[in-house]
mmCIF file of C-alpha atoms in Angstrom:
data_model
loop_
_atom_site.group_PDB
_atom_site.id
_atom_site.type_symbol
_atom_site.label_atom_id
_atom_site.label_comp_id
_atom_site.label_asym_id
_atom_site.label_seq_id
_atom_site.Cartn_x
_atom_site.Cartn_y
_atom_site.Cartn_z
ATOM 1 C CA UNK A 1 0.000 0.000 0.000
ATOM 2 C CA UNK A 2 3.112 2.215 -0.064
ATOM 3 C CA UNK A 3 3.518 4.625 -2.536
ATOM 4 C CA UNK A 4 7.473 4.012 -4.833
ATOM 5 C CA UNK A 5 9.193 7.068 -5.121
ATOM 6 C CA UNK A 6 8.986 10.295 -2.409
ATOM 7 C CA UNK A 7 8.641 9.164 0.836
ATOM 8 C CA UNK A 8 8.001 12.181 3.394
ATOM 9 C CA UNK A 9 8.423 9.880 6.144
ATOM 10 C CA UNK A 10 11.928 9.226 5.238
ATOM 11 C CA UNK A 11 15.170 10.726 7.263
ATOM 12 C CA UNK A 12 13.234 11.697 10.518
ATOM 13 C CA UNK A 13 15.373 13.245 13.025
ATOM 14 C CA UNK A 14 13.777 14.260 16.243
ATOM 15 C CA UNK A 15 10.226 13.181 18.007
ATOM 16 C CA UNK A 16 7.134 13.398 16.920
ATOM 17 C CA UNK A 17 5.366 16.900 18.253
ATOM 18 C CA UNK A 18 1.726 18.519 18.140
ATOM 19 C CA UNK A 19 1.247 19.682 14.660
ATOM 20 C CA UNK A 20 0.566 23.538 14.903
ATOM 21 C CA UNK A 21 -2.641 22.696 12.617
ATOM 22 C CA UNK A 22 -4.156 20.092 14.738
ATOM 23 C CA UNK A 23 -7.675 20.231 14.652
ATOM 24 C CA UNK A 24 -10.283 20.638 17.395
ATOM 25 C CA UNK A 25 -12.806 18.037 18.243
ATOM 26 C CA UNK A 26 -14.770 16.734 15.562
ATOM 27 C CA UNK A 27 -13.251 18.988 12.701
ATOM 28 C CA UNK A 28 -11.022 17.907 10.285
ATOM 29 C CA UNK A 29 -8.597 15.120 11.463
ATOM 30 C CA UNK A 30 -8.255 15.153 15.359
ATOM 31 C CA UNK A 31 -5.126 13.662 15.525
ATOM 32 C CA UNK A 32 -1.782 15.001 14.064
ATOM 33 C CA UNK A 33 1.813 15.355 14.775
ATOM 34 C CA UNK A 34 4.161 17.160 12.790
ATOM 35 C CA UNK A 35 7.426 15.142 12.292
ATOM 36 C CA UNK A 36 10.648 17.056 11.171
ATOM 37 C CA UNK A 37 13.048 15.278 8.016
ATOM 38 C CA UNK A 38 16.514 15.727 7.861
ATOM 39 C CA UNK A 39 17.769 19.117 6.137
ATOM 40 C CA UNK A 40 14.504 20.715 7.836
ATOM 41 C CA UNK A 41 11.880 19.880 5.686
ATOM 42 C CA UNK A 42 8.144 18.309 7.317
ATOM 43 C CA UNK A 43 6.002 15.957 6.696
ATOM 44 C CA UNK A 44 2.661 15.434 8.940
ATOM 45 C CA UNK A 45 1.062 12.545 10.036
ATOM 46 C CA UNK A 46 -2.068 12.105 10.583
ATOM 47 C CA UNK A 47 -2.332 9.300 12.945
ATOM 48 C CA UNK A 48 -4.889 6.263 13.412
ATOM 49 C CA UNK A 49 -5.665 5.471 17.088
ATOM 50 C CA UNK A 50 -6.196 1.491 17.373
ATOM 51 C CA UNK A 51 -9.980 0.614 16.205
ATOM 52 C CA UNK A 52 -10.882 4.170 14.658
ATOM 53 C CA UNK A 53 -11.759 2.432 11.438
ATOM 54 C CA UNK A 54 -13.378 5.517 10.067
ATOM 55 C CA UNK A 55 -9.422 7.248 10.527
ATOM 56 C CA UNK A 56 -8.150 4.574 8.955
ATOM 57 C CA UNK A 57 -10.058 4.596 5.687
ATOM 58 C CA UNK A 58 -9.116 8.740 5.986
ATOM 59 C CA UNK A 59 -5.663 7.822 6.118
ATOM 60 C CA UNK A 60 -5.802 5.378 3.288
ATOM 61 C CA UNK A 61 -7.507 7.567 1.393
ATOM 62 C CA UNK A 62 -4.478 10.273 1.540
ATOM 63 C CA UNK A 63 -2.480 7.423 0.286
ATOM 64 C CA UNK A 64 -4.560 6.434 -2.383
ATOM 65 C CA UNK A 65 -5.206 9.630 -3.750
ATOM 66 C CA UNK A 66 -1.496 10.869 -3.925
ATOM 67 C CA UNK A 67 -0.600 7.026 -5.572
ATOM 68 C CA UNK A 68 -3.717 7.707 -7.908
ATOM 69 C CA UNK A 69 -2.258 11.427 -9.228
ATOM 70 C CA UNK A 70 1.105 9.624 -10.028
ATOM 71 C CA UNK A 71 -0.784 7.036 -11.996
ATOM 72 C CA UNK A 72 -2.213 9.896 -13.746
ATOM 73 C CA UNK A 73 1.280 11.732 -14.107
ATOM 74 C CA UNK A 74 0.086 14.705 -12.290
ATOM 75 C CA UNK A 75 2.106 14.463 -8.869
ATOM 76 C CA UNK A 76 3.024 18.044 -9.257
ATOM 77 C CA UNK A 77 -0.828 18.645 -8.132
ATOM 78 C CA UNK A 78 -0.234 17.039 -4.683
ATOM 79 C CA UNK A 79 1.878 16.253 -2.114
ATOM 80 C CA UNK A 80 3.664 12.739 -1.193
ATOM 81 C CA UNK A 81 1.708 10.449 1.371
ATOM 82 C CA UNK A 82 2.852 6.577 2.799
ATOM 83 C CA UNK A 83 1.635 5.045 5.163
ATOM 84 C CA UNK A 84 3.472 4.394 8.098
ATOM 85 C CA UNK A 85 3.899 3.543 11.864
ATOM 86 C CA UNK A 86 4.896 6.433 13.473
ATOM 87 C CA UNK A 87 6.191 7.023 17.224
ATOM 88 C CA UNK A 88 4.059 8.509 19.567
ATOM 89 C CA UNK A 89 5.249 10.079 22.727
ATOM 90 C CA UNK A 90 2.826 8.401 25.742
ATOM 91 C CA UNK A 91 0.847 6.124 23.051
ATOM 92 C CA UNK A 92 4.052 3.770 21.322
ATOM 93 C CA UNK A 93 3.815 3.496 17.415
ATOM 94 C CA UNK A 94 0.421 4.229 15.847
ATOM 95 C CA UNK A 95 -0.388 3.633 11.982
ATOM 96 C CA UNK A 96 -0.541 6.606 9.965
ATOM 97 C CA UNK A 97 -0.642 8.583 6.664
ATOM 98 C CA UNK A 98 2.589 10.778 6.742
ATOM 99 C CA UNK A 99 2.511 13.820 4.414
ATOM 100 C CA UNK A 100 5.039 16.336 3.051
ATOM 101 C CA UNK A 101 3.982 19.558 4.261
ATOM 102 C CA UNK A 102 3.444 22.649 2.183
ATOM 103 C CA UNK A 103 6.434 25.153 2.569
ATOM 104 C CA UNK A 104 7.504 28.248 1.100
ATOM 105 C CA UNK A 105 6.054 29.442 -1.243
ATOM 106 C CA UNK A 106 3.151 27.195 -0.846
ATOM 107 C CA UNK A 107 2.011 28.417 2.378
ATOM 108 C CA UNK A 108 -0.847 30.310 1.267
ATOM 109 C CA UNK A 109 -3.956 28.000 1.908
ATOM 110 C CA UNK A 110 -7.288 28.374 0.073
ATOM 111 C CA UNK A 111 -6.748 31.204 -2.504
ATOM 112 C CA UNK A 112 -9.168 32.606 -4.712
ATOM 113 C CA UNK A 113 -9.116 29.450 -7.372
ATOM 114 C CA UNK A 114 -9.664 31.950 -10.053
ATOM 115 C CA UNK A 115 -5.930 32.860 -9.475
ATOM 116 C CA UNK A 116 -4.395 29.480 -10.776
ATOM 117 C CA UNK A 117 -3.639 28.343 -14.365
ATOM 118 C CA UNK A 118 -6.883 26.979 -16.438
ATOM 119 C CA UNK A 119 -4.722 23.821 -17.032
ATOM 120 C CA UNK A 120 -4.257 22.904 -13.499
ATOM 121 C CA UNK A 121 -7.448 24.229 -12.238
ATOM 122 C CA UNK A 122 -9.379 21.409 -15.372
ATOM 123 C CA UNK A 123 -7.186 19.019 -13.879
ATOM 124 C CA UNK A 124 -8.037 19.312 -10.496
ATOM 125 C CA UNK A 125 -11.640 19.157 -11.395
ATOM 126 C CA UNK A 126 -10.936 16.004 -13.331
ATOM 127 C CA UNK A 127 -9.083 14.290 -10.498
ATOM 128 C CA UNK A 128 -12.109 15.555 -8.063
ATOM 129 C CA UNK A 129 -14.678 13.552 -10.071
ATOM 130 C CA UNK A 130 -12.306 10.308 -9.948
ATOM 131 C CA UNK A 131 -11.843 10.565 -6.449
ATOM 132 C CA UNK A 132 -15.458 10.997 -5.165
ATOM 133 C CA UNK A 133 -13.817 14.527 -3.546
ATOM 134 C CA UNK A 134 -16.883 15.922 -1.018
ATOM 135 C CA UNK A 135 -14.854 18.206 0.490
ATOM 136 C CA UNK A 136 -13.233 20.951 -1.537
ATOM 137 C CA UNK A 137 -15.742 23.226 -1.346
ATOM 138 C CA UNK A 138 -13.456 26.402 -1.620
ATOM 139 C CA UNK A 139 -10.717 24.441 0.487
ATOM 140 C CA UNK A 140 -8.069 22.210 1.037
ATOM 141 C CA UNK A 141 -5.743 23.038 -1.567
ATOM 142 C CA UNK A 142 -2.593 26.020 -1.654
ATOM 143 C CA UNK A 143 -0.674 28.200 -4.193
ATOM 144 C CA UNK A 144 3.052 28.917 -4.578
ATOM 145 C CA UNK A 145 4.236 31.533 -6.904
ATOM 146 C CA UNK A 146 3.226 31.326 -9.404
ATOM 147 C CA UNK A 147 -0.399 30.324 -9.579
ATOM 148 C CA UNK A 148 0.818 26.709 -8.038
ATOM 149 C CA UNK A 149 -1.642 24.516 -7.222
ATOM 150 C CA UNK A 150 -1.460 22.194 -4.646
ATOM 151 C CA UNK A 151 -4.304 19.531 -3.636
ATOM 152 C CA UNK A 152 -4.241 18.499 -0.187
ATOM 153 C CA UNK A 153 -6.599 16.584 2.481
ATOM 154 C CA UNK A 154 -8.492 13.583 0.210
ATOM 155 C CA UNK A 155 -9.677 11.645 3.486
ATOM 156 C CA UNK A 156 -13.082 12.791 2.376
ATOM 157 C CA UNK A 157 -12.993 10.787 -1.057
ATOM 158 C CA UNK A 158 -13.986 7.563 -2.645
ATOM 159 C CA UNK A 159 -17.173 7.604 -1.070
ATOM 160 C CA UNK A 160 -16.375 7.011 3.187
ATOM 161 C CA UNK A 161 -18.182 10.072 3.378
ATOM 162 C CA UNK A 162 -20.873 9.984 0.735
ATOM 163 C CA UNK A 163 -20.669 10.119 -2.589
ATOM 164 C CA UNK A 164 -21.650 13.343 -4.073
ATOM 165 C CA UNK A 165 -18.713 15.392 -5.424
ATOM 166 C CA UNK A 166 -18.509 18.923 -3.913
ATOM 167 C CA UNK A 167 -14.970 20.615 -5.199
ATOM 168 C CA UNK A 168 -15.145 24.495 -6.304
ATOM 169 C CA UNK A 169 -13.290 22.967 -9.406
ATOM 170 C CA UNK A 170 -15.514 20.956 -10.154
ATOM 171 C CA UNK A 171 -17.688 24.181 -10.489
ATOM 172 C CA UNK A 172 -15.568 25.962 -12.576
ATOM 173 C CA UNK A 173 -15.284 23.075 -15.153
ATOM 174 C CA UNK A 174 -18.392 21.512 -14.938
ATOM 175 C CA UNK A 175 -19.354 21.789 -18.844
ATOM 176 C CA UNK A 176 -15.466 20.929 -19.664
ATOM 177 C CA UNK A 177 -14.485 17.843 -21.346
ATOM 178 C CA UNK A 178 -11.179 15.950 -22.350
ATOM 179 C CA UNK A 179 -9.057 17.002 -24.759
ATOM 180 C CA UNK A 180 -6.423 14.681 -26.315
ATOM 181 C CA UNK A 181 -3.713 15.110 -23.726
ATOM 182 C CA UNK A 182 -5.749 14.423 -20.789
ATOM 183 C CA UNK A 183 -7.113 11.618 -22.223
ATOM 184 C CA UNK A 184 -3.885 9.692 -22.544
ATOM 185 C CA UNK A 185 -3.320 10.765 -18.958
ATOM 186 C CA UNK A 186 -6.640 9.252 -18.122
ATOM 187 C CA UNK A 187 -5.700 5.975 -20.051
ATOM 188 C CA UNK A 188 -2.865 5.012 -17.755
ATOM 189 C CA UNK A 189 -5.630 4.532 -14.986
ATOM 190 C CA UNK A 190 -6.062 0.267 -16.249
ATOM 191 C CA UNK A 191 -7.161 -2.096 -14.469
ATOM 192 C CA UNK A 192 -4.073 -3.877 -13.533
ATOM 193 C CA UNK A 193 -2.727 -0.415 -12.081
ATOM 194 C CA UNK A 194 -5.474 0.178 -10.700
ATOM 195 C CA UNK A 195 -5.476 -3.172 -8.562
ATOM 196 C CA UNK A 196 -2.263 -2.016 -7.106
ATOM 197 C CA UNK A 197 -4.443 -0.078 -4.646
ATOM 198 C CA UNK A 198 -6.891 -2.948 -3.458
ATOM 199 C CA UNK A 199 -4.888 -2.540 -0.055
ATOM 200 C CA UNK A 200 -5.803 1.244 0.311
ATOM 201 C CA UNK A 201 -9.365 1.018 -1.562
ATOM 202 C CA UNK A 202 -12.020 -1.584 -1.826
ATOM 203 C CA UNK A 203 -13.433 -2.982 -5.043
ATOM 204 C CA UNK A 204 -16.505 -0.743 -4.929
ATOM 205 C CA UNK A 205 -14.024 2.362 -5.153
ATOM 206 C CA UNK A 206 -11.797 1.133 -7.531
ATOM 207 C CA UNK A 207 -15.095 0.203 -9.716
ATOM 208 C CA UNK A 208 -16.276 3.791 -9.089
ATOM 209 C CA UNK A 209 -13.358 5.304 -10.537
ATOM 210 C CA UNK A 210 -12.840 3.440 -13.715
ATOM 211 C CA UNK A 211 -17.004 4.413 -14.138
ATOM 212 C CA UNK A 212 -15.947 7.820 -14.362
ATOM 213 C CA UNK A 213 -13.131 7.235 -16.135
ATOM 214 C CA UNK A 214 -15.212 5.746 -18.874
ATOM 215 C CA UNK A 215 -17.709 8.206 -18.756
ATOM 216 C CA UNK A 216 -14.974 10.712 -19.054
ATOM 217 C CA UNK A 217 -13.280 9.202 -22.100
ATOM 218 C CA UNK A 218 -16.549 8.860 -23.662
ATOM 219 C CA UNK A 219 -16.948 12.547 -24.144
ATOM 220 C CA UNK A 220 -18.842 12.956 -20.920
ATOM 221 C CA UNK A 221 -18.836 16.370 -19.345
ATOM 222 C CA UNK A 222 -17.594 16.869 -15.807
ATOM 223 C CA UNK A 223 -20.475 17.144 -13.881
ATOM 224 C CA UNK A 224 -22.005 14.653 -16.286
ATOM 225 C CA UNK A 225 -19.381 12.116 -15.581
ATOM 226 C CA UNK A 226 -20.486 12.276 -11.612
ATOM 227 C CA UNK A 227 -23.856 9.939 -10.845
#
């Protein structure tokens, strides 16, 4: 279930601490710790306490989604996610979905979506759809300079939470179809690569997404291509 390639939860160098964005009480995720990597950079992880199973889906979803957007060759829209046992000062080692954190230039959270390249903003609707996203209602995403964008937070995706698609880019692009290059980046999304997620998503998910796939291909609109 571990995504090849980036791994944000290697070269750790001092104990886990309260991330500064930790949510409150039934917002959100409730339970992060920031983690600092060798040469300063973060990650995040947002943990799994034993028998949360709803966390655990959350936290495979992260995973998922970021190994999805590399199938798709679009990595630069996200951020790297694994899963891993992490230390926990007071609790031992606790399962977890460890992210790299948004730095520098990509600190501003939540723009104006308006502000980002038509490109990435189609893409991010397209990705949305696939995903089941009902959470980026204006949100969870960030901008570097310039007009970067940055997807974060998919715990809310491939239908744990429901499966109507709520994503402002989604909005934006809702009449949009593929053109020719995003349809070759839709056709890497087979069903043998697909299968390479069956331990972060069950069947029904992986179904769901090569549905909308289909209907995508098929010169289905975007909000067309959602049920």
């Amino acid at each position: 279930g571990e995504v090849k390639g980036s791994d944000p939860a290697r070269g750790i160098t001092r104990e886990t601490r309260p991330a500064a964005d930790t949510d409150g009480p039934g917002a959100g995720h409730p339970a992060k710790v920031g983690r600092v990597r060798a040469g300063g950079a973060k990650a995040r992880a947002k943990l799994v306490p034993v028998g949360d199973a709803d966390l655990r889906k959350q936290a495979h979803n992260e995973v998922a989604a970021w190994q999805l957007l590399r199938l798709l060759g679009w990595a630069d829209l996200g951020v790297a996610a694994v899963l891993r046992d992490v230390a926990v000062p007071g609790q031992g080692h606790l399962s977890a979905a460890v992210q790299e954190m948004l730095s520098g230039d990509d600190l501003q959270l939540c723009p104006d979506p308006r502000r980002f390249a038509i490109a990435d903003t189609l893409r991010a609707a397209i990705f949305d759809v696939l995903i089941t996203n009902t959470d980026r209602e204006g949100n969870w995403f960030g901008m570097g300079s310039p007009r970067r964008l940055r997807l974060i937070d998919h715990g809310h995706s491939f239908g744990v939470h429901g499966t109507t698609v709520e994503s402002v880019f989604v909005c934006m692009h809702a009449n949009d179809r593929l053109d020719a290059s995003l349809s070759a980046s839709l056709c890497a999304l087979t069903t043998d690569a697909l299968s390479e997620m069956s331990p972060l998503l069950p069947r029904s998910a992986r179904a769901s997404i090569c549905a909308r796939q289909r209907a995508l291909l098929g010169g289905a609109s975007l909000s067309e291509a959602c049920p």
